[in-house]
Short mmCIF file of C-alpha atoms and ligand atoms in Angstrom, two decimals:
data_model
loop_
_atom_site.label_atom_id
_atom_site.label_comp_id
_atom_site.label_asym_id
_atom_site.label_seq_id
_atom_site.Cartn_x
_atom_site.Cartn_y
_atom_site.Cartn_z
CA MET A 1 -10.67 -0.60 0.70
CA ARG A 2 -10.36 -4.37 0.08
CA LEU A 3 -10.69 -5.83 -3.42
CA LEU A 4 -10.99 -9.26 -4.81
CA LEU A 5 -10.39 -9.31 -8.47
CA ILE A 6 -11.57 -12.36 -10.54
CA HIS A 7 -10.95 -12.55 -14.17
CA ALA A 8 -14.07 -14.44 -15.31
CA ARG A 9 -14.98 -16.17 -18.56
CA SER A 10 -18.49 -15.25 -17.61
CA PHE A 11 -20.30 -13.51 -14.85
CA SER A 12 -23.91 -12.73 -14.10
CA PHE A 13 -25.96 -11.55 -11.19
CA GLU A 14 -29.62 -10.93 -10.34
CA VAL A 15 -30.98 -8.96 -7.45
CA ARG A 16 -32.86 -10.76 -4.72
CA ASP A 17 -33.82 -8.98 -1.48
CA LYS A 18 -33.00 -5.75 0.43
CA ALA A 19 -29.86 -6.06 2.48
CA VAL A 20 -29.82 -2.65 4.08
CA GLU A 21 -32.51 -0.27 5.25
CA ASN A 22 -32.08 2.15 2.35
CA PRO A 23 -30.67 0.21 -0.64
CA GLU A 24 -29.82 1.93 -3.91
CA PRO A 25 -33.17 2.45 -5.91
CA LEU A 26 -33.41 -0.25 -8.50
CA THR A 27 -33.64 0.48 -12.24
CA GLU A 28 -34.51 -2.16 -14.74
CA GLU A 29 -30.94 -2.17 -15.86
CA LEU A 30 -29.60 -2.60 -12.33
CA LYS A 31 -31.86 -5.60 -11.46
CA ARG A 32 -29.60 -8.08 -13.36
CA GLY A 33 -26.45 -7.94 -15.45
CA SER A 34 -23.83 -10.16 -17.12
CA ALA A 35 -20.49 -9.98 -19.07
CA ASP A 36 -17.99 -12.29 -20.62
CA ASN A 37 -14.16 -11.93 -20.31
CA THR A 38 -14.69 -9.55 -17.47
CA LEU A 39 -12.65 -8.46 -14.43
CA VAL A 40 -15.06 -8.75 -11.59
CA VAL A 41 -13.96 -6.34 -8.74
CA PHE A 42 -15.62 -7.49 -5.46
CA THR A 43 -15.19 -4.27 -3.47
CA THR A 44 -15.46 -3.62 0.29
CA VAL A 45 -15.37 -0.02 1.47
CA GLU A 46 -13.66 0.39 4.75
CA GLU A 47 -14.36 2.94 7.55
CA ASN A 48 -11.05 4.91 6.84
CA ASP A 49 -11.56 5.11 3.11
CA ASN A 50 -12.59 8.41 1.44
CA ASP A 51 -13.69 9.83 -1.92
CA SER A 52 -10.62 11.98 -2.63
CA PRO A 53 -9.58 11.94 -6.15
CA SER A 54 -6.10 10.93 -5.30
CA PHE A 55 -7.25 7.83 -3.43
CA LEU A 56 -9.85 6.74 -5.93
CA GLU A 57 -7.49 7.24 -8.89
CA ARG A 58 -4.93 5.00 -7.14
CA VAL A 59 -7.68 2.30 -6.75
CA ALA A 60 -8.81 2.78 -10.44
CA ASP A 61 -5.37 2.66 -11.76
CA ASP A 62 -4.60 -0.51 -9.93
CA VAL A 63 -7.81 -2.20 -11.21
CA LEU A 64 -7.22 -0.96 -14.79
CA ASP A 65 -3.57 -2.20 -14.67
CA VAL A 66 -4.83 -5.64 -13.83
CA ALA A 67 -7.69 -5.49 -16.51
CA GLY A 68 -4.93 -4.60 -19.10
CA LYS A 69 -2.61 -7.47 -18.05
CA VAL A 70 -5.33 -10.01 -18.23
CA LYS A 71 -6.82 -8.53 -21.34
CA ALA A 72 -10.40 -8.28 -19.96
CA SER A 73 -12.99 -6.87 -22.20
CA SER A 74 -14.82 -5.04 -19.36
CA VAL A 75 -14.67 -4.35 -15.61
CA PHE A 76 -17.60 -5.30 -13.38
CA LEU A 77 -17.76 -3.40 -10.04
CA TYR A 78 -19.48 -5.42 -7.41
CA PRO A 79 -20.27 -3.95 -3.92
CA TYR A 80 -19.28 -6.63 -1.41
CA ALA A 81 -19.41 -6.24 2.39
CA HIS A 82 -17.51 -9.55 3.17
CA LEU A 83 -13.90 -8.60 2.67
CA SER A 84 -13.19 -6.62 5.87
CA PRO A 85 -14.12 -6.36 9.57
CA ASN A 86 -13.88 -2.66 9.39
CA LEU A 87 -16.77 -1.75 7.08
CA ALA A 88 -17.73 1.87 6.23
CA PRO A 89 -21.44 2.47 6.98
CA PRO A 90 -23.78 2.27 3.94
CA PRO A 91 -24.27 5.93 3.32
CA LYS A 92 -20.52 6.38 3.12
CA ALA A 93 -19.86 3.20 1.26
CA ILE A 94 -22.39 4.03 -1.48
CA THR A 95 -20.89 7.38 -1.94
CA ILE A 96 -17.39 6.05 -2.31
CA LEU A 97 -18.44 3.18 -4.57
CA ASN A 98 -20.28 5.50 -6.96
CA ALA A 99 -17.35 7.89 -7.05
CA LEU A 100 -14.98 4.85 -7.78
CA TYR A 101 -17.36 3.85 -10.56
CA GLU A 102 -17.18 7.22 -12.12
CA THR A 103 -13.44 7.29 -11.83
CA LEU A 104 -13.09 4.01 -13.45
CA LYS A 105 -15.41 4.99 -16.31
CA GLY A 106 -13.38 8.10 -16.82
CA LYS A 107 -10.18 6.35 -17.06
CA ALA A 108 -11.11 3.08 -18.75
CA SER A 109 -10.90 2.35 -22.42
CA ILE A 110 -13.25 -0.71 -21.99
CA PRO A 111 -16.80 -0.76 -20.56
CA VAL A 112 -17.34 -0.53 -16.80
CA TYR A 113 -20.47 -2.12 -15.39
CA ARG A 114 -21.65 -2.23 -11.83
CA ALA A 115 -24.04 -4.16 -9.64
CA PRO A 116 -26.44 -2.18 -7.27
CA PHE A 117 -25.61 -1.36 -3.74
CA GLY A 118 -27.48 -2.69 -0.63
CA TRP A 119 -29.06 -5.74 -2.16
CA TYR A 120 -28.58 -9.48 -1.73
CA LYS A 121 -27.82 -10.91 -5.20
CA ALA A 122 -27.54 -14.30 -6.68
CA PHE A 123 -24.44 -14.55 -9.00
CA ASN A 124 -22.67 -16.99 -11.18
CA ILE A 125 -19.01 -16.69 -11.96
CA SER A 126 -16.61 -18.78 -14.06
CA CYS A 127 -13.08 -17.99 -13.05
CA LEU A 128 -10.60 -18.53 -15.95
CA GLY A 129 -7.96 -20.02 -13.60
CA HIS A 130 -4.87 -18.49 -15.05
CA PRO A 131 -2.19 -17.20 -12.68
CA LEU A 132 -3.55 -13.63 -12.63
CA SER A 133 -7.26 -14.65 -12.49
CA GLU A 134 -7.52 -14.35 -8.75
CA LEU A 135 -6.02 -11.34 -7.04
CA SER A 136 -6.64 -9.37 -3.94
CA ARG A 137 -5.70 -5.75 -3.03
CA THR A 138 -5.82 -3.63 0.14
CA ILE A 139 -5.67 -0.01 -0.71
CA THR A 140 -5.87 2.79 1.92
CA PRO A 141 -5.78 6.52 1.63
CA GLN A 142 -2.25 7.83 2.08
CA GLU A 143 -1.31 9.51 5.39
CA SER A 144 -1.11 13.36 5.15
CA ALA A 145 1.86 14.36 3.02
CA PRO A 146 5.20 14.28 5.09
CA GLN A 147 5.93 17.58 6.78
N1 LIG B 1 -23.25 -10.02 -0.81
C1 LIG B 1 -23.91 -8.84 -1.22
C2 LIG B 1 -23.42 -7.76 -0.43
O1 LIG B 1 -22.27 -7.72 0.15
N2 LIG B 1 -24.29 -6.74 -0.19
C3 LIG B 1 -23.88 -5.55 0.59
C4 LIG B 1 -23.48 -4.37 -0.32
O2 LIG B 1 -24.21 -4.36 -1.54
C5 LIG B 1 -23.74 -3.11 0.47
N3 LIG B 1 -22.69 -2.75 1.48
C6 LIG B 1 -22.91 -2.40 2.67
N4 LIG B 1 -21.88 -1.90 3.31
C7 LIG B 1 -20.89 -2.08 2.38
C8 LIG B 1 -19.40 -1.66 2.36
N5 LIG B 1 -18.80 -1.10 3.49
N6 LIG B 1 -18.74 -2.02 1.23
C9 LIG B 1 -19.34 -2.48 0.07
N7 LIG B 1 -20.63 -2.86 0.14
C10 LIG B 1 -21.46 -2.60 1.13
O3 LIG B 1 -24.97 -3.56 1.31
C11 LIG B 1 -25.07 -4.95 1.16
C12 LIG B 1 -25.37 -5.54 2.57
O4 LIG B 1 -24.20 -5.35 3.38
#
């Protein structure tokens, strides 16, 4: 999994067009969204990722560690298919992203928002520019436990 974490003074998005054959069904609340003082997590699910609790908890712990360090008021999970050449196919990616969203919500003491999967979206972001305001992570499922 590849993450780009941007601590934003403000962030907003609005859905435009379908980007995959079967995008996530849109509800009114998923068509647009915004937050201030938020940690935007651009997330690319890779082909070797899985939805095991141990993997998702490592990802969530890393994200929430950054959110705490930068004192973000919320986390914004943003599906983003541009951070890796080894993409998981959409059905697997949406499953893992939704599981990561639930894991984050279960662990976070701040609100966790998300943008919908499978859509092109317009977005505005105002990066705060402090030393921890632009971070990237590559997190992979651990190999099977040593024999
Ligand atoms: N620019 C906006 C956009 O990227 N839209 C992406 C994601 O919402 C989603 N998507 C498809 N595959 C993946 C993946 N492996 N990981 C994350 N999202 C994915 O499908 C859209 C087209 O690739």
